[in-house]
Tab-separated table of C-alpha atoms and ligand atoms in Angstrom:
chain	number	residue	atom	x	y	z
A	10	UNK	CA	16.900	5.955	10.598
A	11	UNK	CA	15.126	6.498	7.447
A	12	UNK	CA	12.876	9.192	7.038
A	13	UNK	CA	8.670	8.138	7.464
A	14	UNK	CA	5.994	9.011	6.038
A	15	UNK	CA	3.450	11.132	8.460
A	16	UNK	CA	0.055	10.274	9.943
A	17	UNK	CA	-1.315	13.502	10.404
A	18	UNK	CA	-4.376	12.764	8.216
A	19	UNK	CA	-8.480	13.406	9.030
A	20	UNK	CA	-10.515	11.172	11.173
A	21	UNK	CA	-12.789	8.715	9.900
A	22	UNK	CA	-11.866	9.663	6.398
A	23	UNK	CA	-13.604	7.808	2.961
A	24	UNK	CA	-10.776	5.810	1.052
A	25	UNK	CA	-11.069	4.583	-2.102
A	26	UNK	CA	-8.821	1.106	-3.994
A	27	UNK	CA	-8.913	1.708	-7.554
A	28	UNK	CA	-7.518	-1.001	-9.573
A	29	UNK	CA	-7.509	-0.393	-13.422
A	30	UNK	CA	-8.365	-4.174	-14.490
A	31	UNK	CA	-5.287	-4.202	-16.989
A	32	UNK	CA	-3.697	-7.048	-16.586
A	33	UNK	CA	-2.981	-8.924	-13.223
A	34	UNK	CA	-2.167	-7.224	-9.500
A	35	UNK	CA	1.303	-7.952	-8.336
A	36	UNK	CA	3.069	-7.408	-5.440
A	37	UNK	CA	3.248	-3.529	-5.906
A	38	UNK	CA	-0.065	-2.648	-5.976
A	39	UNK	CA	-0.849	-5.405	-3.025
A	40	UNK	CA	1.551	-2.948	-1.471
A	41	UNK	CA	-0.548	0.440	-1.885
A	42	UNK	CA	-3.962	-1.661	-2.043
A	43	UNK	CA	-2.421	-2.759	1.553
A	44	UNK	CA	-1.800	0.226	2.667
A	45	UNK	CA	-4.474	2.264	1.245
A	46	UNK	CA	-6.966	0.355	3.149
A	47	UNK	CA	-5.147	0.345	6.482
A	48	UNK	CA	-4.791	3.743	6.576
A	49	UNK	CA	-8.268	4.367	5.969
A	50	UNK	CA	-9.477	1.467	8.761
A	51	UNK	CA	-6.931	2.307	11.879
A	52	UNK	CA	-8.530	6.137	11.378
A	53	UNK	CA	-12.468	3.954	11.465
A	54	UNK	CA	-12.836	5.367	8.270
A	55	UNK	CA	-14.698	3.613	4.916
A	56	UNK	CA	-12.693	2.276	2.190
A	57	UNK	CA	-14.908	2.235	-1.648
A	58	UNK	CA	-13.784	-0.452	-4.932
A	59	UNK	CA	-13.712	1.438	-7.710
A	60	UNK	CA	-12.730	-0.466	-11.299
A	61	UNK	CA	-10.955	2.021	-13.695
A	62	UNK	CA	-11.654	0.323	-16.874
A	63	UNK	CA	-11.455	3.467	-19.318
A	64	UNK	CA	-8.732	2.950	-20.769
A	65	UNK	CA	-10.123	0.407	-23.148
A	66	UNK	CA	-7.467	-0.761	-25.579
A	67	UNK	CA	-5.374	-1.926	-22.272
A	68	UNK	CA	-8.554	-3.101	-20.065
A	69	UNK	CA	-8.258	-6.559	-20.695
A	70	UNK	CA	-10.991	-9.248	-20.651
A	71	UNK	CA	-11.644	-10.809	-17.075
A	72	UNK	CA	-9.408	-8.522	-15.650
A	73	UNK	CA	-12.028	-6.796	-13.159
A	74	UNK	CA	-13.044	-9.900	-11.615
A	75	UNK	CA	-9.713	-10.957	-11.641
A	76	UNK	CA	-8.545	-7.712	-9.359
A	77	UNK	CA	-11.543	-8.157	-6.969
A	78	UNK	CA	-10.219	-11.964	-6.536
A	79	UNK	CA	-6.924	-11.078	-5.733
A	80	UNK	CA	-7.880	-8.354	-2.782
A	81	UNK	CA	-10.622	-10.720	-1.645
A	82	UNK	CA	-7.713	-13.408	-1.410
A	83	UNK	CA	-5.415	-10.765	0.368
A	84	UNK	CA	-7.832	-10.147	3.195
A	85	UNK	CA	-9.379	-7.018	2.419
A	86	UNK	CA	-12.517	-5.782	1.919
A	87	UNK	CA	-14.497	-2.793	1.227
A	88	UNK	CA	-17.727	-0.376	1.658
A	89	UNK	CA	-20.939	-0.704	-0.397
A	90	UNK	CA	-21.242	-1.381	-3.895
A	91	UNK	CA	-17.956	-1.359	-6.081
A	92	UNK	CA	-18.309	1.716	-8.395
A	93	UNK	CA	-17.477	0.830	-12.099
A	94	UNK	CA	-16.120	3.755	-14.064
A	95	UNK	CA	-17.468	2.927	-17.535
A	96	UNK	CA	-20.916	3.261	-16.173
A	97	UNK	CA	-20.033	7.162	-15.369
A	98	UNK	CA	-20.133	8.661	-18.885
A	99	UNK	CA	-22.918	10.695	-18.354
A	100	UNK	CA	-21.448	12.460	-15.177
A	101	UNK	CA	-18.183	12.750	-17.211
A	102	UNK	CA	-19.703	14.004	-19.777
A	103	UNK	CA	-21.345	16.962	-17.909
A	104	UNK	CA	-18.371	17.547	-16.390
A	105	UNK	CA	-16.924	18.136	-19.415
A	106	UNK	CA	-19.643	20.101	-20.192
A	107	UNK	CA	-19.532	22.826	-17.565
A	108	UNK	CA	-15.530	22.880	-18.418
A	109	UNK	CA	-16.578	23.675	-21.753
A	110	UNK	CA	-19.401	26.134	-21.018
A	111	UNK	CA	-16.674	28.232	-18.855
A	112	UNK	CA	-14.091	28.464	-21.857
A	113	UNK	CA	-12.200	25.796	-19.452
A	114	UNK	CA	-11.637	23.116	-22.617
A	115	UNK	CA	-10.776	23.307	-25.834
A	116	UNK	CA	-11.072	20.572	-29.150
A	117	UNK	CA	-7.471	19.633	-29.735
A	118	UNK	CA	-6.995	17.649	-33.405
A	119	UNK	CA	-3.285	17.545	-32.685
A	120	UNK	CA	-1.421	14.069	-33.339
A	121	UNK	CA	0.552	12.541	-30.940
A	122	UNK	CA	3.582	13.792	-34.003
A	123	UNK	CA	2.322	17.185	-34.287
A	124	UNK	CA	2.781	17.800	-30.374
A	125	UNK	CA	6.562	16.611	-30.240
A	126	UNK	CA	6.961	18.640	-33.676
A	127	UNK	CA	5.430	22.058	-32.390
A	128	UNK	CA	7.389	21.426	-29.352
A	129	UNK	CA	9.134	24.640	-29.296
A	130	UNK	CA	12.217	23.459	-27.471
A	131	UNK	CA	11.883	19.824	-27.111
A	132	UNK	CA	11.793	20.644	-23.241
A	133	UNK	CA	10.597	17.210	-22.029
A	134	UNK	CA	8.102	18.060	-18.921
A	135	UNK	CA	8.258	14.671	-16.594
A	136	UNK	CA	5.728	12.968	-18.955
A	137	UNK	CA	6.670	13.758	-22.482
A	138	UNK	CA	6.595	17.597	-24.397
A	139	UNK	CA	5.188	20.327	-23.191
A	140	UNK	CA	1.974	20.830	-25.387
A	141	UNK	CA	2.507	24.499	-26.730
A	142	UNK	CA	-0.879	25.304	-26.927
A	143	UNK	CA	-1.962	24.282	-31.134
A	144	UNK	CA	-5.336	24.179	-30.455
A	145	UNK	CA	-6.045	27.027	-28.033
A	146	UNK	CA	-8.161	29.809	-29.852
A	147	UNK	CA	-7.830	27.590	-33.288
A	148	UNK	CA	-11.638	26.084	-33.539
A	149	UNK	CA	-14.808	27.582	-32.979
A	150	UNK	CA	-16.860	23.942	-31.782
A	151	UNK	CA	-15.594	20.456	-32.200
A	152	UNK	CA	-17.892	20.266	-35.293
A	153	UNK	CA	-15.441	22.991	-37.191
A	154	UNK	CA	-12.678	21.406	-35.498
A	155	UNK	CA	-13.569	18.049	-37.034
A	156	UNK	CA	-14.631	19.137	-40.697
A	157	UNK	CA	-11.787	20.542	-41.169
A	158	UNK	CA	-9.456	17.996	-40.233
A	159	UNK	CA	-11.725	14.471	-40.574
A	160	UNK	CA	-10.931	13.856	-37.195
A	161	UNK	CA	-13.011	13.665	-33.941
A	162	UNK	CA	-10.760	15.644	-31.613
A	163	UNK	CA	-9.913	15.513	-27.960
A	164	UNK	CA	-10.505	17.874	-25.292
A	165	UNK	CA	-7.667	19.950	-23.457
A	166	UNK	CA	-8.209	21.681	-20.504
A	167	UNK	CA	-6.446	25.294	-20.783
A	168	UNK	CA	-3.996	25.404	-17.722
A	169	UNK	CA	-3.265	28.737	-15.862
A	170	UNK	CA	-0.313	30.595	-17.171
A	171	UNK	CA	3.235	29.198	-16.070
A	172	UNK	CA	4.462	31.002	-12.863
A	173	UNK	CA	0.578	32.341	-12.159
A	174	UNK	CA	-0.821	32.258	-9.066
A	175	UNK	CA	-3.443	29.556	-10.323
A	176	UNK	CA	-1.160	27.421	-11.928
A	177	UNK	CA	1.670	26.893	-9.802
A	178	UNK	CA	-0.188	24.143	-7.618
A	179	UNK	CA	0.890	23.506	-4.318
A	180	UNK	CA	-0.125	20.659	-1.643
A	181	UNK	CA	1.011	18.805	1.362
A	182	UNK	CA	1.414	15.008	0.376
A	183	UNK	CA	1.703	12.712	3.609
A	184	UNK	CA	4.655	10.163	1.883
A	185	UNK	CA	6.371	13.342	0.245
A	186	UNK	CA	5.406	16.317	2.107
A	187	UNK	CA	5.622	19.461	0.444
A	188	UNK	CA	4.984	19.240	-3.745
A	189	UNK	CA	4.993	22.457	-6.114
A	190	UNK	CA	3.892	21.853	-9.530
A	191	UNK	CA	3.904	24.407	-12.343
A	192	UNK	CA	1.684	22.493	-14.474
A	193	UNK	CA	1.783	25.050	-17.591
A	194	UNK	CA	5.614	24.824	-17.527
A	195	UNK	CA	5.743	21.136	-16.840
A	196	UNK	CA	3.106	19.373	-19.139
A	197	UNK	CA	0.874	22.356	-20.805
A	198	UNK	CA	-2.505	21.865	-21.569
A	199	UNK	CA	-3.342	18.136	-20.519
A	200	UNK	CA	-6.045	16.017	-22.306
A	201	UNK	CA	-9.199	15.231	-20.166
A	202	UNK	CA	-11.207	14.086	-23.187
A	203	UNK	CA	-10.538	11.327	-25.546
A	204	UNK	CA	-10.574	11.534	-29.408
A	205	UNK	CA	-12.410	8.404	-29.294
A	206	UNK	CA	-14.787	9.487	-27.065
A	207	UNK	CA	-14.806	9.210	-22.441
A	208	UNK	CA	-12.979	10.537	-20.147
A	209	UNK	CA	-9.665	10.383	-19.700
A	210	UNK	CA	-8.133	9.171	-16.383
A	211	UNK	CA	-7.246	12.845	-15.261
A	212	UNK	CA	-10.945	14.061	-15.173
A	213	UNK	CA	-12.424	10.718	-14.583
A	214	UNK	CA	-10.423	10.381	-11.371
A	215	UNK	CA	-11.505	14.081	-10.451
A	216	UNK	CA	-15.322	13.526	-11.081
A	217	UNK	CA	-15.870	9.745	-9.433
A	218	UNK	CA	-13.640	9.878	-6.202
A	219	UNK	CA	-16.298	13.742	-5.669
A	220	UNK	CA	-19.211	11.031	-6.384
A	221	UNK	CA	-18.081	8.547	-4.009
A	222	UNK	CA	-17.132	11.431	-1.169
A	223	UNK	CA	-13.560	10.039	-0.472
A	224	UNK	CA	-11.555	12.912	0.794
A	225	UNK	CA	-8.248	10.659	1.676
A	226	UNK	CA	-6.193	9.164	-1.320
A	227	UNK	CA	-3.547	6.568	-1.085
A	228	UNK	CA	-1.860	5.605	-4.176
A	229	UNK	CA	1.676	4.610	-5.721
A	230	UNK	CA	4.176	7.186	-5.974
A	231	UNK	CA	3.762	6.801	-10.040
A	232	UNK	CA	0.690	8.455	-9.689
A	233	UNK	CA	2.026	11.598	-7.993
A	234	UNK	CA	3.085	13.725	-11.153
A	235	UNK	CA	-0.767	13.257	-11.935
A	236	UNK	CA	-1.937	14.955	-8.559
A	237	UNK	CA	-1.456	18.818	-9.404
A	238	UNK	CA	-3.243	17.978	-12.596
A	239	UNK	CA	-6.424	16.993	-10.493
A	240	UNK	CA	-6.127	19.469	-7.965
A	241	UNK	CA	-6.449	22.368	-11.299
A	242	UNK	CA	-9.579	20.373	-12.255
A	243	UNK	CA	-11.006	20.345	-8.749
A	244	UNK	CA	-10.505	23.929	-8.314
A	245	UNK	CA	-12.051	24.586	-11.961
A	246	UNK	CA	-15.092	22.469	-11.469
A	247	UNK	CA	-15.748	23.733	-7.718
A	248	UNK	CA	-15.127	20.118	-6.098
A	249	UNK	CA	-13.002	19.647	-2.747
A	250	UNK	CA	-9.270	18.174	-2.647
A	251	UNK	CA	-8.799	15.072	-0.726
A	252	UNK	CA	-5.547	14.691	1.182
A	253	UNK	CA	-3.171	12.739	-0.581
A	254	UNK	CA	-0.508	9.921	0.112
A	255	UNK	CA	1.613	8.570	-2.366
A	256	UNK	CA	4.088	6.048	-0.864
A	257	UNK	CA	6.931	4.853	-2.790
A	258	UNK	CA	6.968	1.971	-5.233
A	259	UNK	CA	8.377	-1.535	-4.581
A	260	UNK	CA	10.902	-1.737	-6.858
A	261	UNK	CA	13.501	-4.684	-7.809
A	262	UNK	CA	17.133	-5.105	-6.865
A	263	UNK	CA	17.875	-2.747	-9.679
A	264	UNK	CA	16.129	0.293	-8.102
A	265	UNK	CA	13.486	-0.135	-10.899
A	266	UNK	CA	9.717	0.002	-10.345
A	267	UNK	CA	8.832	-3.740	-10.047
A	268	UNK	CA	7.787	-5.507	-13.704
A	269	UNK	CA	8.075	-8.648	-15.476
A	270	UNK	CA	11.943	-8.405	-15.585
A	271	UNK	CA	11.765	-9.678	-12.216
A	272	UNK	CA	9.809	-12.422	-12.321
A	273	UNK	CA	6.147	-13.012	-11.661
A	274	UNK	CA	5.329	-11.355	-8.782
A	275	UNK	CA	1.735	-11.786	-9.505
A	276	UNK	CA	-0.770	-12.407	-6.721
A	277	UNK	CA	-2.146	-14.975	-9.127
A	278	UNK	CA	0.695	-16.760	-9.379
A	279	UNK	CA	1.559	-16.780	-5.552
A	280	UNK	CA	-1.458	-18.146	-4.968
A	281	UNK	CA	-1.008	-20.972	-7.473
A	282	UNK	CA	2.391	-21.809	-6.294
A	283	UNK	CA	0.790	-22.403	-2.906
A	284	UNK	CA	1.784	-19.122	-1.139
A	285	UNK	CA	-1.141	-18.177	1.712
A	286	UNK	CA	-2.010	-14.297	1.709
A	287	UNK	CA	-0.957	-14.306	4.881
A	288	UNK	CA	2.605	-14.524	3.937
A	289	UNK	CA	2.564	-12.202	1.257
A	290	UNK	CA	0.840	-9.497	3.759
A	291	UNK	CA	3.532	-10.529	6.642
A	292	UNK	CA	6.437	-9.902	4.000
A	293	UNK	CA	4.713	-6.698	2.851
A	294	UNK	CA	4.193	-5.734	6.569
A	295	UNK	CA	7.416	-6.198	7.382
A	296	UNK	CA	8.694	-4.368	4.087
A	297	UNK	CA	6.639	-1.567	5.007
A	298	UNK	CA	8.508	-0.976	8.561
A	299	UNK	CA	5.693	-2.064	9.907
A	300	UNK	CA	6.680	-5.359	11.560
A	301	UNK	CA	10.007	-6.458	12.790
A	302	UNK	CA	9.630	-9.956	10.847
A	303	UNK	CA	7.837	-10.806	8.561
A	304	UNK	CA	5.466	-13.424	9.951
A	305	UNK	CA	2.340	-14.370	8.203
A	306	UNK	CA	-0.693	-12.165	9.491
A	307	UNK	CA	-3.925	-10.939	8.048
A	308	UNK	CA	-4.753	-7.366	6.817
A	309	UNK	CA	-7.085	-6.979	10.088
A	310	UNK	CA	-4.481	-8.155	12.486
A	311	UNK	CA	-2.518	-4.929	11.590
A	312	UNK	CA	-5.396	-2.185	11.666
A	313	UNK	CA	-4.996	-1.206	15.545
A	314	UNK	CA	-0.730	-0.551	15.151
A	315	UNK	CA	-0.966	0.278	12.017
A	316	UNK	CA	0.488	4.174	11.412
A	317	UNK	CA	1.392	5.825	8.238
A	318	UNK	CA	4.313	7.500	10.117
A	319	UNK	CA	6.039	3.785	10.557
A	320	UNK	CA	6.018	3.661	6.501
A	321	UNK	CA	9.843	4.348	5.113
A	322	UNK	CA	10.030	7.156	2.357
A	323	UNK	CA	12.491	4.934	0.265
A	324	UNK	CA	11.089	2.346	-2.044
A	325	UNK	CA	10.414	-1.277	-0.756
A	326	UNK	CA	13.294	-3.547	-2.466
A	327	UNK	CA	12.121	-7.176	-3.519
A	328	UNK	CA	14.844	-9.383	-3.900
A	329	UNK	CA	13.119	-12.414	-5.509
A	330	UNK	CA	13.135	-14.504	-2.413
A	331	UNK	CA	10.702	-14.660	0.410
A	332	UNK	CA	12.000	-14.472	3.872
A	333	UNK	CA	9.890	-16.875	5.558
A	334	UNK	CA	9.216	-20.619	4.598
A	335	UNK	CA	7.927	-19.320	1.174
A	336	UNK	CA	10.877	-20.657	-0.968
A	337	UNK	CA	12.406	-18.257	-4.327
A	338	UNK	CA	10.484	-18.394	-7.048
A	339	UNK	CA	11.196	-19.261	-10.355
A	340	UNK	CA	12.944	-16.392	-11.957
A	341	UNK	CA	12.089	-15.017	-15.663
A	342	UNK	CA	14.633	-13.604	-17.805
B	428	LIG	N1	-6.405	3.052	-11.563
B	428	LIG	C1	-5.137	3.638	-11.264
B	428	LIG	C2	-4.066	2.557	-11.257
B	428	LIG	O1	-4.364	1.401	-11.018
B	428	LIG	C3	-5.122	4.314	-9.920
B	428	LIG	C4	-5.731	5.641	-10.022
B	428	LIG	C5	-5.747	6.411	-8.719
B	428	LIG	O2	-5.542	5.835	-7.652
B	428	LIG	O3	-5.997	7.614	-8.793
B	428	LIG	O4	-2.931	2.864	-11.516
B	429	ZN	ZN1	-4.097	20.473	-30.876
């Protein structure tokens, strides 16, 4: 018996989907879209759209629409207006702005070489160097900061001493349980602001899903590193931590996180091969422990059974080949 997930979790709570429109959904984030909303409707709770199009050089034309398509075609659905994140500057913006006016942030004109360069060891945190701290104390405004260099710069926020009571961040995730993060000793000061200007997804994340009240977060298990990150920034700008989920990835035969290597997995081109969303949410059902086979059923049909505690800790394995009537699809490579 593999070890679950648990459902201990509040009542009612406000969920949130959050597709970044940057390129097409595939069977992945069906998977965590899937769940993500079932968790928050078995508990009668309200599920919010929000479109993470910040990242602009990756946000690609037609994408959003494309995203709400796809979940509309799955079977789910959500609460009130969807909330786009391009429209928040202002409110990231002041965010930044109290950050700032606390001595929170600081301009950083560092290159993406000068960080692995002043690397002192090049101790590799999970997501690249440790940033050794360039910037901190170096410029007086970001005006100084960008006469003297000719560049606009970013925006770090200064992270709580390694092994300090602030910065070792500690919370109960409901896929992982327990998670300690030393966030100084693991990444160093993190980026919230962009040189070219908006948030980035750290404090953007932090700011909307306060906005929108959600207080439950479901997401893929790529997205956990990020979490202590947030928590520092909730606790900085005086905004309350959700509880968090972050259930493992589906991942291919390999063991790695699923991507074009194995095949098109693409709710788009399901749909165009003639597959009903009712099969793809009866495999993913089923691949989620939470049906014995994977017959074709709708998002709703699952809402009443549905527990978090039925989900498997170990990664969902697709194998390129549907169980049911849906035959193999073609394979890339
Ligand atoms: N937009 C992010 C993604 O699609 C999800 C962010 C989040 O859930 O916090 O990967
Ligand atoms: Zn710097």
């Amino acid at each position: 018996m593999s070890r679950r997930c648990d459902s201990v979790g509040s009542a009612a709570p406000t969920g949130r989907l959050a597709p970044s429109p940057t390129g097409v959904l595939h069977l992945g984030n069906a998977r965590s879209f899937l769940l993500a909303w079932l968790d928050a409707r078995h508990r009668g709770g309200r599920i919010l759209m929000r479109i993470e199009d910040l990242e602009t050089p990756r946000v690609k034309p037609g994408a959003e629409a494309a995203a709400l398509t796809d979940l509309r075609w799955l079977g789910l659905d959500w609460d009130g207006e969807v909330l786009v994140q391009s429209r928040r500057a202002a409110a990231h913006e002041e965010a930044l702005a109290r950050l700032a006016a606390r001595g929170l942030v600081y301009p950083c004109t560092c290159t993406r070489r000068d960080v692995e360069h002043a690397a002192a060891a090049p101790h590799a945190g999970h997501e690249g160097p440790v940033y050794p701290g360039t910037c901190r104390g170096r410029w007086a405004s970001a005006d100084e900061a960008e006469a003297a260099t000719g560049r606009a710069p970013a925006w770090r926020f200064r992270v709580p001493e390694p092994g300090s009571a602030a910065g070792v961040v500690r919370f109960h995730d409901r896929c992982v349980g327990e998670v300690e993060v030393d966030v100084g000793a693991e990444l160093g000061d993190f980026v919230v602001f962009r040189r070219a200007g908006g948030a980035a997804y750290q404090l953007a994340v932090v700011v909307d899903d306060a906005f929108q009240g959600v207080d439950s977060v479901l997401r893929g298990a790529d997205l956990l590193p990020s979490t202590a990150r947030q928590i520092l920034l909730q606790r900085a700008l005086g905004l309350p931590t959700p509880e968090y989920a972050h259930p493992p990835l589906v991942v291919g035969p390999d063991g790695r996180r699923l991507a074009k290597r194995h095949g098109d997995t693409s709710l788009r081109h399901l749909r165009e091969c003639g597959h009903t969303p009712e099969e793809v949410v009866g495999w993913l059902a089923h691949a989620s422990g939470l049906r014995p086979d994977p017959s074709p059923l709708r998002p709703a049909d699952l809402v009443t059974e549905f527990e978090l505690a039925r989900v498997p800790r170990e990664p969902v394995v697709w194998h390129g080949n549907w169980p049911t009537r849906i035959r193999p699809l073609a394979e890339e490579e």
